[in-house]
JSON list of C-alpha atoms in Angstrom, two decimals:
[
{"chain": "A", "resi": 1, "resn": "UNK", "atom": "CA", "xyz": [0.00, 0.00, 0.00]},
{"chain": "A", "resi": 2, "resn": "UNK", "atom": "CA", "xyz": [2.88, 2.20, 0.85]},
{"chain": "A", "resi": 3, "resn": "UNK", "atom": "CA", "xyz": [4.03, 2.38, -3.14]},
{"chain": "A", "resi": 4, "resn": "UNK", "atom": "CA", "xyz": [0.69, 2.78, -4.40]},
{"chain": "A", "resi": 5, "resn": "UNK", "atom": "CA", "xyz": [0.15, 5.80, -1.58]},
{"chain": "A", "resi": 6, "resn": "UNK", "atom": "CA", "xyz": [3.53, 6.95, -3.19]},
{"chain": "A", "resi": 7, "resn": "UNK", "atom": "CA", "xyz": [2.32, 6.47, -6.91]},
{"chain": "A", "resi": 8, "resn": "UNK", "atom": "CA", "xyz": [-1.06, 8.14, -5.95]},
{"chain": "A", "resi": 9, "resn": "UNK", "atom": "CA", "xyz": [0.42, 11.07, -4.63]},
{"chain": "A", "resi": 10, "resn": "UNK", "atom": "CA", "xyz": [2.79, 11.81, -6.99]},
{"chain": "A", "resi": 11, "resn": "UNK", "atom": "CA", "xyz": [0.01, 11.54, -10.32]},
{"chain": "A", "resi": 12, "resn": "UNK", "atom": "CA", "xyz": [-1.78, 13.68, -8.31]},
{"chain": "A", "resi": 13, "resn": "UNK", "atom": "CA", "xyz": [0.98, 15.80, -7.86]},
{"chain": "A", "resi": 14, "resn": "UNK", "atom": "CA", "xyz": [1.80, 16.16, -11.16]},
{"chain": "A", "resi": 15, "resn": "UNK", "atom": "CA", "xyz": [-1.51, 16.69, -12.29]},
{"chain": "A", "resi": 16, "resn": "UNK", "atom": "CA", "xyz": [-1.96, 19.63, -10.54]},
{"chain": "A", "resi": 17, "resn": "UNK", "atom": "CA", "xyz": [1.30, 20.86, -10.88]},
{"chain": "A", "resi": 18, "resn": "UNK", "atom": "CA", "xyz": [0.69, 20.69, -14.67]},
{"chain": "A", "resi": 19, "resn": "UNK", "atom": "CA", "xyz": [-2.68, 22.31, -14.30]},
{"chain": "A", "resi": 20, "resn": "UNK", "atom": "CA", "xyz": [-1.28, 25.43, -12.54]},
{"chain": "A", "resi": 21, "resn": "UNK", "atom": "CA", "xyz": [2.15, 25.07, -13.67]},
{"chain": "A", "resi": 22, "resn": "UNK", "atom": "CA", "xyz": [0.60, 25.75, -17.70]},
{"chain": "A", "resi": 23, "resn": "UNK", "atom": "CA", "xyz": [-1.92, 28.30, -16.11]},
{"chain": "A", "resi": 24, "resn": "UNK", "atom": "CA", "xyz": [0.97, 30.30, -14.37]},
{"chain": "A", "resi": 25, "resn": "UNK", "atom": "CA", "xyz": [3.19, 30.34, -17.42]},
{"chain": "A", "resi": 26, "resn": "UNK", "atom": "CA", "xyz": [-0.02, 31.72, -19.02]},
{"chain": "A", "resi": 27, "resn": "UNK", "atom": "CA", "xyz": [-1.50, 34.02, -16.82]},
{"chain": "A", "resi": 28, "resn": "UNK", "atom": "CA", "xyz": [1.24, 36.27, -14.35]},
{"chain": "A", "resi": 29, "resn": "UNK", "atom": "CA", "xyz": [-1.54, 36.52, -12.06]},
{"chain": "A", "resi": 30, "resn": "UNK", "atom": "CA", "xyz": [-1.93, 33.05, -11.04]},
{"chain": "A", "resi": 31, "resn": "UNK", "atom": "CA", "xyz": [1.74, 32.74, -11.08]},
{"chain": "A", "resi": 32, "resn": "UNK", "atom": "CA", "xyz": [1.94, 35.54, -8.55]},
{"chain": "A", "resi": 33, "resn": "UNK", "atom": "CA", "xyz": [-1.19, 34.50, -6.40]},
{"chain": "A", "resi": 34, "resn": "UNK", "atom": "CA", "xyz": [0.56, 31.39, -6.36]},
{"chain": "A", "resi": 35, "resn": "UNK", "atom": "CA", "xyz": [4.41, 32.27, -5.35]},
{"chain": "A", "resi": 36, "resn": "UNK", "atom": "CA", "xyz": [3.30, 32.86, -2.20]},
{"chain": "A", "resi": 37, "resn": "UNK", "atom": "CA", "xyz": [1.35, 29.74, -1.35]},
{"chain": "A", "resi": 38, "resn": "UNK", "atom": "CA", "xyz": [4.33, 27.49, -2.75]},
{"chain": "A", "resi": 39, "resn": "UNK", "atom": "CA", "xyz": [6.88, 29.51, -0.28]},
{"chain": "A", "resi": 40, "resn": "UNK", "atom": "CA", "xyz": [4.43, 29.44, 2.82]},
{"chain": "A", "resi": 41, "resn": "UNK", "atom": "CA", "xyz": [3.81, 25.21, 1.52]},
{"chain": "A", "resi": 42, "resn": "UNK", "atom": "CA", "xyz": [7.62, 24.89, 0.86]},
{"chain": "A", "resi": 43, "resn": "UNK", "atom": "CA", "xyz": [8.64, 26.69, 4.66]},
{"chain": "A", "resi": 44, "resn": "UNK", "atom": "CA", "xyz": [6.37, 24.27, 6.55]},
{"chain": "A", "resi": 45, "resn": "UNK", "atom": "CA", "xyz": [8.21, 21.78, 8.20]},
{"chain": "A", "resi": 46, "resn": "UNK", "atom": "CA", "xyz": [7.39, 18.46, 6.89]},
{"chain": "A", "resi": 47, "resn": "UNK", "atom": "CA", "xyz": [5.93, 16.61, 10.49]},
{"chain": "A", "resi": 48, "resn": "UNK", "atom": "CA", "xyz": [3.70, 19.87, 10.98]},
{"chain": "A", "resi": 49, "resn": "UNK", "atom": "CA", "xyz": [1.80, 18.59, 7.32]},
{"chain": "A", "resi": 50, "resn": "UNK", "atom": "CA", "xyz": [1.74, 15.33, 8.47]},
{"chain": "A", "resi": 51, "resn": "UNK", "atom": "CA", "xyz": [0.14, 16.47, 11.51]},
{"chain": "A", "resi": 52, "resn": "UNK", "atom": "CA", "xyz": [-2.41, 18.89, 10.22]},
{"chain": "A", "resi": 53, "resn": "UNK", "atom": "CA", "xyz": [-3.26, 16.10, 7.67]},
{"chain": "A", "resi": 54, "resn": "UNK", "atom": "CA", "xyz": [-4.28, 14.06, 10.40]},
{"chain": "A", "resi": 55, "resn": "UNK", "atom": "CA", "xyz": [-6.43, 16.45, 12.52]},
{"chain": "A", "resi": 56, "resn": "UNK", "atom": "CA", "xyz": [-8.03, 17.39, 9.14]},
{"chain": "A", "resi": 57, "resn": "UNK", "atom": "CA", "xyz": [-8.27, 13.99, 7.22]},
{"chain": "A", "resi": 58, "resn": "UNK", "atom": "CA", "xyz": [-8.43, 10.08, 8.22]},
{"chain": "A", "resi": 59, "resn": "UNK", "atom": "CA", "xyz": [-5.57, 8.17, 8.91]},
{"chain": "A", "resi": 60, "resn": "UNK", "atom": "CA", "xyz": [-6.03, 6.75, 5.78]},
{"chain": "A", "resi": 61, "resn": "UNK", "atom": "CA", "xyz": [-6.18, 9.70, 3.73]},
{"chain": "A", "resi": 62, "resn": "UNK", "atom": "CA", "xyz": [-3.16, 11.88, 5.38]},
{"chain": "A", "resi": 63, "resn": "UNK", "atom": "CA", "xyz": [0.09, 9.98, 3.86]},
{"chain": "A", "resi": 64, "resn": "UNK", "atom": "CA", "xyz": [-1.86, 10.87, 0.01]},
{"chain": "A", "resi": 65, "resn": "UNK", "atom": "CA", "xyz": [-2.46, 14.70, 1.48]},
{"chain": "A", "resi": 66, "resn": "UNK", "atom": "CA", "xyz": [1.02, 15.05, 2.92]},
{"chain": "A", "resi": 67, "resn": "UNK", "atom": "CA", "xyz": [2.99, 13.42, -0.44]},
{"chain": "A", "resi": 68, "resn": "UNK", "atom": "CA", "xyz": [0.69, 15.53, -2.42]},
{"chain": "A", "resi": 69, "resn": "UNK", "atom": "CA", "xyz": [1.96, 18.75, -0.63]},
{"chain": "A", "resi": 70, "resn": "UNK", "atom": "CA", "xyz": [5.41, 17.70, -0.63]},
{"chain": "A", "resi": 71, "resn": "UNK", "atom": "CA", "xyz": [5.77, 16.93, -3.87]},
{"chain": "A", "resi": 72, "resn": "UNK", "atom": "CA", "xyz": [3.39, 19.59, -5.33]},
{"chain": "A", "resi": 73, "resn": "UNK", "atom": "CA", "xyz": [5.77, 22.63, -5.24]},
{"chain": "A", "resi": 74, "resn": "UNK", "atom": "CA", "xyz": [8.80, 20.84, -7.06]},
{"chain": "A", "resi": 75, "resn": "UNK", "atom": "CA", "xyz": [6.94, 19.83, -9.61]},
{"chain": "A", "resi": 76, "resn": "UNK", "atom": "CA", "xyz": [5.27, 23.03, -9.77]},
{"chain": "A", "resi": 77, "resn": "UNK", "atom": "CA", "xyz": [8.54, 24.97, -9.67]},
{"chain": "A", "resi": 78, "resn": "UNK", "atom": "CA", "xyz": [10.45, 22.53, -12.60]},
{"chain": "A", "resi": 79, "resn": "UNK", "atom": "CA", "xyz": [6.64, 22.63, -15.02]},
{"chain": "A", "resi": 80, "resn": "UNK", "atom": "CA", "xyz": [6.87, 26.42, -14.71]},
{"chain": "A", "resi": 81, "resn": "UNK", "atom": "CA", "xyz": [10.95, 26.96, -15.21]},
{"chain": "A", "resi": 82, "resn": "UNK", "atom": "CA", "xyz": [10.63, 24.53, -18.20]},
{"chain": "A", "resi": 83, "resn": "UNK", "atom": "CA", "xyz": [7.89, 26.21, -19.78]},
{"chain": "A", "resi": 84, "resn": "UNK", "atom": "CA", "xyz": [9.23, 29.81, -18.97]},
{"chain": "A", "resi": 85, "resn": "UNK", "atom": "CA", "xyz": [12.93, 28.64, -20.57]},
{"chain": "A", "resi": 86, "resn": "UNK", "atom": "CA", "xyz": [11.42, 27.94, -23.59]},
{"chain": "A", "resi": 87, "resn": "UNK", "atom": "CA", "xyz": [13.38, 29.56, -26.57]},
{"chain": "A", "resi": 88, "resn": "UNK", "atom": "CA", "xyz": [11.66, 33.15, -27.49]},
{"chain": "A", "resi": 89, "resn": "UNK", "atom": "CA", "xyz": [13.18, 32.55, -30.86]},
{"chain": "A", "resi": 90, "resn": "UNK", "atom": "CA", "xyz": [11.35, 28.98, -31.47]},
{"chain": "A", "resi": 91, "resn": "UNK", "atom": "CA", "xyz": [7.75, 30.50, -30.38]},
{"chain": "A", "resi": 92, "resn": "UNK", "atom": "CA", "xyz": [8.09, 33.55, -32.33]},
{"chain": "A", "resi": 93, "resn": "UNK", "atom": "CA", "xyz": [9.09, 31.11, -35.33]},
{"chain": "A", "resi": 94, "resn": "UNK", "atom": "CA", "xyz": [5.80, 28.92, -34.97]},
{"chain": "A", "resi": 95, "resn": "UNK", "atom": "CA", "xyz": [3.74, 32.02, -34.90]},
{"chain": "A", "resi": 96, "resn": "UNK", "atom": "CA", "xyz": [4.97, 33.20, -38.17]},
{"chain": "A", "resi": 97, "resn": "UNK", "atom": "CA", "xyz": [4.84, 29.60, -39.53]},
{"chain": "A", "resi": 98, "resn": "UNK", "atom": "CA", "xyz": [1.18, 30.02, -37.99]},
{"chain": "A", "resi": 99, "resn": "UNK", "atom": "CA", "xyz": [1.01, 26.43, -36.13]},
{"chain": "A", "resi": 100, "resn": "UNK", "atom": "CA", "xyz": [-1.86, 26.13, -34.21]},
{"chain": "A", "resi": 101, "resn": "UNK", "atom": "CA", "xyz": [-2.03, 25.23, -30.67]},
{"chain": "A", "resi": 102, "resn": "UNK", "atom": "CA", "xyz": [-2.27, 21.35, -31.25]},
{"chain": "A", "resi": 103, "resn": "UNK", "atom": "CA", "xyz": [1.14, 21.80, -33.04]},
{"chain": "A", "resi": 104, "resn": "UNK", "atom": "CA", "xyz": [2.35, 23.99, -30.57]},
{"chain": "A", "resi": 105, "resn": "UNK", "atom": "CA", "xyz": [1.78, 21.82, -27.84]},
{"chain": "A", "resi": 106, "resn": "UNK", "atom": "CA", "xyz": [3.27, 18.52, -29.19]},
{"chain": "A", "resi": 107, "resn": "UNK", "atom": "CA", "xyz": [6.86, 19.77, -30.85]},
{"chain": "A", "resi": 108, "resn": "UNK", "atom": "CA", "xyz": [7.34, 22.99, -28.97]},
{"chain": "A", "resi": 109, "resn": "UNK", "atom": "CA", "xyz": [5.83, 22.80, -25.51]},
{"chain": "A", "resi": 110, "resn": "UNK", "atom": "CA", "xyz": [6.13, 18.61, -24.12]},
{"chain": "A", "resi": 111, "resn": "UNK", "atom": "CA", "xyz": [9.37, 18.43, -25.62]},
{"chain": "A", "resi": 112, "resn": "UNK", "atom": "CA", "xyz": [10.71, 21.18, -23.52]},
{"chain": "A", "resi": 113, "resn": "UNK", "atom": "CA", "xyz": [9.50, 20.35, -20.69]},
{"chain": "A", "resi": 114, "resn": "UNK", "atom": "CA", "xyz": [9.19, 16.23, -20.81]},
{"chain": "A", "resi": 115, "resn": "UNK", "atom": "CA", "xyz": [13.26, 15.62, -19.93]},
{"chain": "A", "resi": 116, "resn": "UNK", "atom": "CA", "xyz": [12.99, 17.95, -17.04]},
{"chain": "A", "resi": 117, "resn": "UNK", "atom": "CA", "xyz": [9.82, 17.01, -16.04]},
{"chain": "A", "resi": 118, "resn": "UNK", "atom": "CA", "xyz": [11.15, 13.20, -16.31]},
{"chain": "A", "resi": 119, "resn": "UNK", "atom": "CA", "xyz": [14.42, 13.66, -14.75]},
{"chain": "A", "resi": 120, "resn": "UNK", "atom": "CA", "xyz": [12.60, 15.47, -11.56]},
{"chain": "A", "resi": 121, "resn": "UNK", "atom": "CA", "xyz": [9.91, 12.71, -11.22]},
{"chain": "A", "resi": 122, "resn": "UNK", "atom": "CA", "xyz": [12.93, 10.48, -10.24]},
{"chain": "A", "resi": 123, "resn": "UNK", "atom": "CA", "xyz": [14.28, 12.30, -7.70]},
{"chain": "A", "resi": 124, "resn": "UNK", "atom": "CA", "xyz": [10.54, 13.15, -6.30]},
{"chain": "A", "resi": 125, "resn": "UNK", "atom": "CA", "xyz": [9.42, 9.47, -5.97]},
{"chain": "A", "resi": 126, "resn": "UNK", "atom": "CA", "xyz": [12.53, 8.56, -3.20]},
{"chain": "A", "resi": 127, "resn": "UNK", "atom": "CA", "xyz": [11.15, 11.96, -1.33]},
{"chain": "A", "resi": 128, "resn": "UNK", "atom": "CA", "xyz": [7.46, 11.09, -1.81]},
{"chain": "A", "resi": 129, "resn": "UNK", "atom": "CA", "xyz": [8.30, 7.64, -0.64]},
{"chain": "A", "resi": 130, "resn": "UNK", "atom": "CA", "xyz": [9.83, 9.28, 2.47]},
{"chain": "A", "resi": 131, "resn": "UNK", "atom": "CA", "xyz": [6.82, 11.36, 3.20]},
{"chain": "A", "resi": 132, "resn": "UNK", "atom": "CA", "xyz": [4.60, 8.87, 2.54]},
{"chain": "A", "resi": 133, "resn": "UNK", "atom": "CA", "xyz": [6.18, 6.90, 5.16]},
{"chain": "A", "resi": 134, "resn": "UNK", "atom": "CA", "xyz": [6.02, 9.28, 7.65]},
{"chain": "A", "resi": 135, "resn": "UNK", "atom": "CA", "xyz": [2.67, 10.02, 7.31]},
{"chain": "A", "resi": 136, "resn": "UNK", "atom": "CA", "xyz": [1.98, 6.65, 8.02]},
{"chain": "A", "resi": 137, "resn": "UNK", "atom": "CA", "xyz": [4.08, 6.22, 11.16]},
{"chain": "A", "resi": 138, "resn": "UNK", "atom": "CA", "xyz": [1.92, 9.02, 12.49]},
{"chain": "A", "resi": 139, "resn": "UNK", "atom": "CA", "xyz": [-1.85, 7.92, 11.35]},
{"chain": "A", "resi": 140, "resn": "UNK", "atom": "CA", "xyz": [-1.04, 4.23, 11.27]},
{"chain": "A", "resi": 141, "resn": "UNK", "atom": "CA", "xyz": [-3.14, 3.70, 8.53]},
{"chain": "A", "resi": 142, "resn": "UNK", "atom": "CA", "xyz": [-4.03, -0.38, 7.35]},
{"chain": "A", "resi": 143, "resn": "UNK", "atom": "CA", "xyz": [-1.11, -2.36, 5.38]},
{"chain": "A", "resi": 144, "resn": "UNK", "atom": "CA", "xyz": [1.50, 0.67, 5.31]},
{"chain": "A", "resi": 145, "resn": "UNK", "atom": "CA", "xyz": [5.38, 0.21, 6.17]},
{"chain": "A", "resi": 146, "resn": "UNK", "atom": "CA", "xyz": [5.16, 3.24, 8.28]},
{"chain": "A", "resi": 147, "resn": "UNK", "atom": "CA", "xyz": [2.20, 0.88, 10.09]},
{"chain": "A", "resi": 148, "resn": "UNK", "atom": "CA", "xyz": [4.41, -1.12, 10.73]},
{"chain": "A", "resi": 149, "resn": "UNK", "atom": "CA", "xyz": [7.45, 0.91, 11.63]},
{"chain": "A", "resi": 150, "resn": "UNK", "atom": "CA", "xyz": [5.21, 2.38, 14.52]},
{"chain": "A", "resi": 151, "resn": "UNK", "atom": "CA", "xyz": [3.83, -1.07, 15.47]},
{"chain": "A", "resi": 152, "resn": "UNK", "atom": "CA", "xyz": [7.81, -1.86, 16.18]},
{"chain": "A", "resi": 153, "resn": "UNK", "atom": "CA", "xyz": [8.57, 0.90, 17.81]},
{"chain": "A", "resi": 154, "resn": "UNK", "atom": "CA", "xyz": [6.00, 0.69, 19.87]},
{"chain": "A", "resi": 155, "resn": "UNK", "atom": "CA", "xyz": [7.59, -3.08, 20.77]},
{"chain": "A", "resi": 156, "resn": "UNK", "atom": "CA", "xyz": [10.80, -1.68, 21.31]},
{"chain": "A", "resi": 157, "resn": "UNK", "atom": "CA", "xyz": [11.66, -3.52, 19.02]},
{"chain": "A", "resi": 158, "resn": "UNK", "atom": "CA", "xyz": [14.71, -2.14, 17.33]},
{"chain": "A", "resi": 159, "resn": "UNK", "atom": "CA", "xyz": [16.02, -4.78, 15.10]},
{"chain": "A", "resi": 160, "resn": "UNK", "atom": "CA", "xyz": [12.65, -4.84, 13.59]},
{"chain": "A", "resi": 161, "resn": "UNK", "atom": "CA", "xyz": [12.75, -1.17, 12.47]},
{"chain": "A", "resi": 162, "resn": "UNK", "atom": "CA", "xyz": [16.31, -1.76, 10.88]},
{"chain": "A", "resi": 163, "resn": "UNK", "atom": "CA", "xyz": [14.67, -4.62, 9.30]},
{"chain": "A", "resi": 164, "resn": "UNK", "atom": "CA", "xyz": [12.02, -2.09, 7.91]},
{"chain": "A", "resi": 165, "resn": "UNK", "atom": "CA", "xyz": [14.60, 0.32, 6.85]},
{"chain": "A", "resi": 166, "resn": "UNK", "atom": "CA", "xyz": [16.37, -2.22, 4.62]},
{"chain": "A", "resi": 167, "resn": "UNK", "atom": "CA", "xyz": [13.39, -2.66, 2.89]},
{"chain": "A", "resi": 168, "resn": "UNK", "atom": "CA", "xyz": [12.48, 0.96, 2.28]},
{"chain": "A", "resi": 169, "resn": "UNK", "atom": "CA", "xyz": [16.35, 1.33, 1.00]},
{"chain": "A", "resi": 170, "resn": "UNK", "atom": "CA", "xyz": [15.48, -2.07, -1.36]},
{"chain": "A", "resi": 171, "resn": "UNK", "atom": "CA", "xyz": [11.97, -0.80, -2.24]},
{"chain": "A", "resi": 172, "resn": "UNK", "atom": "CA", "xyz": [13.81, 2.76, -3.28]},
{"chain": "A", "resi": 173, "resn": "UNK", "atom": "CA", "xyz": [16.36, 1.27, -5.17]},
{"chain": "A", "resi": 174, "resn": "UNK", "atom": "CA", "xyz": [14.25, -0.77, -6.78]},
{"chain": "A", "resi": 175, "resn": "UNK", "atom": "CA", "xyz": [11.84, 2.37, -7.49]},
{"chain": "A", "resi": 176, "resn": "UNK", "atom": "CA", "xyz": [15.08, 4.24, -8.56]},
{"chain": "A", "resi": 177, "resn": "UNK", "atom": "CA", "xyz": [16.19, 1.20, -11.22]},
{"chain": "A", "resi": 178, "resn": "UNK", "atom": "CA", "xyz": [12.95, 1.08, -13.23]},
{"chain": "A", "resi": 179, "resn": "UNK", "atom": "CA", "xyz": [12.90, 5.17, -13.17]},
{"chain": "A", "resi": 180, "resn": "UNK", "atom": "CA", "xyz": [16.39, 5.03, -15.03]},
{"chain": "A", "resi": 181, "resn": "UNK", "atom": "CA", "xyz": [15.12, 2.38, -17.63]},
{"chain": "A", "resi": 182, "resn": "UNK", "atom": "CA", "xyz": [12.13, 3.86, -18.24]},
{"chain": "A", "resi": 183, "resn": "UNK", "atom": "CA", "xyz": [14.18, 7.56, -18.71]},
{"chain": "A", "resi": 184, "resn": "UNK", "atom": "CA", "xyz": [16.41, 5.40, -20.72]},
{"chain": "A", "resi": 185, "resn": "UNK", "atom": "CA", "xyz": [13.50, 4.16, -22.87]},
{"chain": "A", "resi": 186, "resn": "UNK", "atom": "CA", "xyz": [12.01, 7.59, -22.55]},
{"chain": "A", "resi": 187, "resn": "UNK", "atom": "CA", "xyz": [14.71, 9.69, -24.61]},
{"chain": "A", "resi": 188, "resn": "UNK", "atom": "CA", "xyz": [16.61, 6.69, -26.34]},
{"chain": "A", "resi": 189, "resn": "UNK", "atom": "CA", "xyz": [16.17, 9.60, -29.31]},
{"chain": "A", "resi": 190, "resn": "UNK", "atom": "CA", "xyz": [19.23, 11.46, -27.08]},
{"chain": "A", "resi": 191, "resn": "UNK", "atom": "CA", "xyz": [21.86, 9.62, -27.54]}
]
């Protein structure tokens, strides 16, 4: 349950990242209204979010909530630098050239942004694992390492939490392999 949580809140993530992410690069006031809430989400110290999650949510729910708000402003950040490094030169081009929007989008705008987007989504799943994991030490919630990282320490039972860690370091490296192939697969074109 722990990887799906992870999984979950990272499509989510970058769902909504995307959504205001394109919005932002279109419109400077969303991008302002939204500098703000990204510092203020950014500042918060991660075990406060869990916390709040878990007064506000079910146990179930607050490990999604927290890796959502975790991983939300990096992806936001990376959309909207991607999108806002995009060369002047190639837009004004494609607006001569009159290419619609369609066009637009698939050779101008994914292809800037799809290597940075992919090469972030890497380093965001080991961090949303993290938080994820945390949020279930604190709520407990059913079939969760974090579950059962709490359910040891609660037994004093240290051996058993070192036994837990190995597997989150496995489960991450495991995570980080099949992120490199499928970045490998993903822009095979680079090489």
């Amino acid at each position: 349950m722990t990887i799906k949580r992870t999984i979950v809140s990272i499509l989510i993530s970058l769902f909504i990242a995307m959504l205001i992410g394109v919005s932002g690069y279109i419109s400077r006031v969303i991008r302002n209204l939204f500098k703000p809430i990204n510092m203020i989400i950014q500042s918060v110290p991660m075990m406060i979010l869990v916390v709040l999650a878990l007064i506000w949510f079910d146990k179930d729910n607050a490990p999604y909530i927290v890796g959502v708000l975790v991983v939300f402003p990096i992806l936001y950040e990376n959309i909207l630098g991607a999108l806002s490094s995009i060369d002047k030169t190639l837009l004004e081009m494609s607006n001569i050239y009159k290419l619609d929007l369609k066009d637009k989008i698939i050779n101008i705008y994914l292809p800037s942004i799809k290597f940075r987007l992919a090469t972030i989504i890497v380093s965001t799943m080991s961090l949303g694992l993290k938080v994820v994991i945390a949020g279930e030490v604190y709520g407990q919630p059913d079939y969760g390492i974090g579950s059962m990282i709490q359910l040891e320490k609660v037994n004093f039972n240290t051996p058993g939490i070192f036994a837990w860690l190995i597997i989150v370091i496995i489960i991450s490296g495991i995570l980080e392999i099949l992120q490199k192939l499928i970045l490998r697969r993903t822009f095979i074109w680079k090489r």
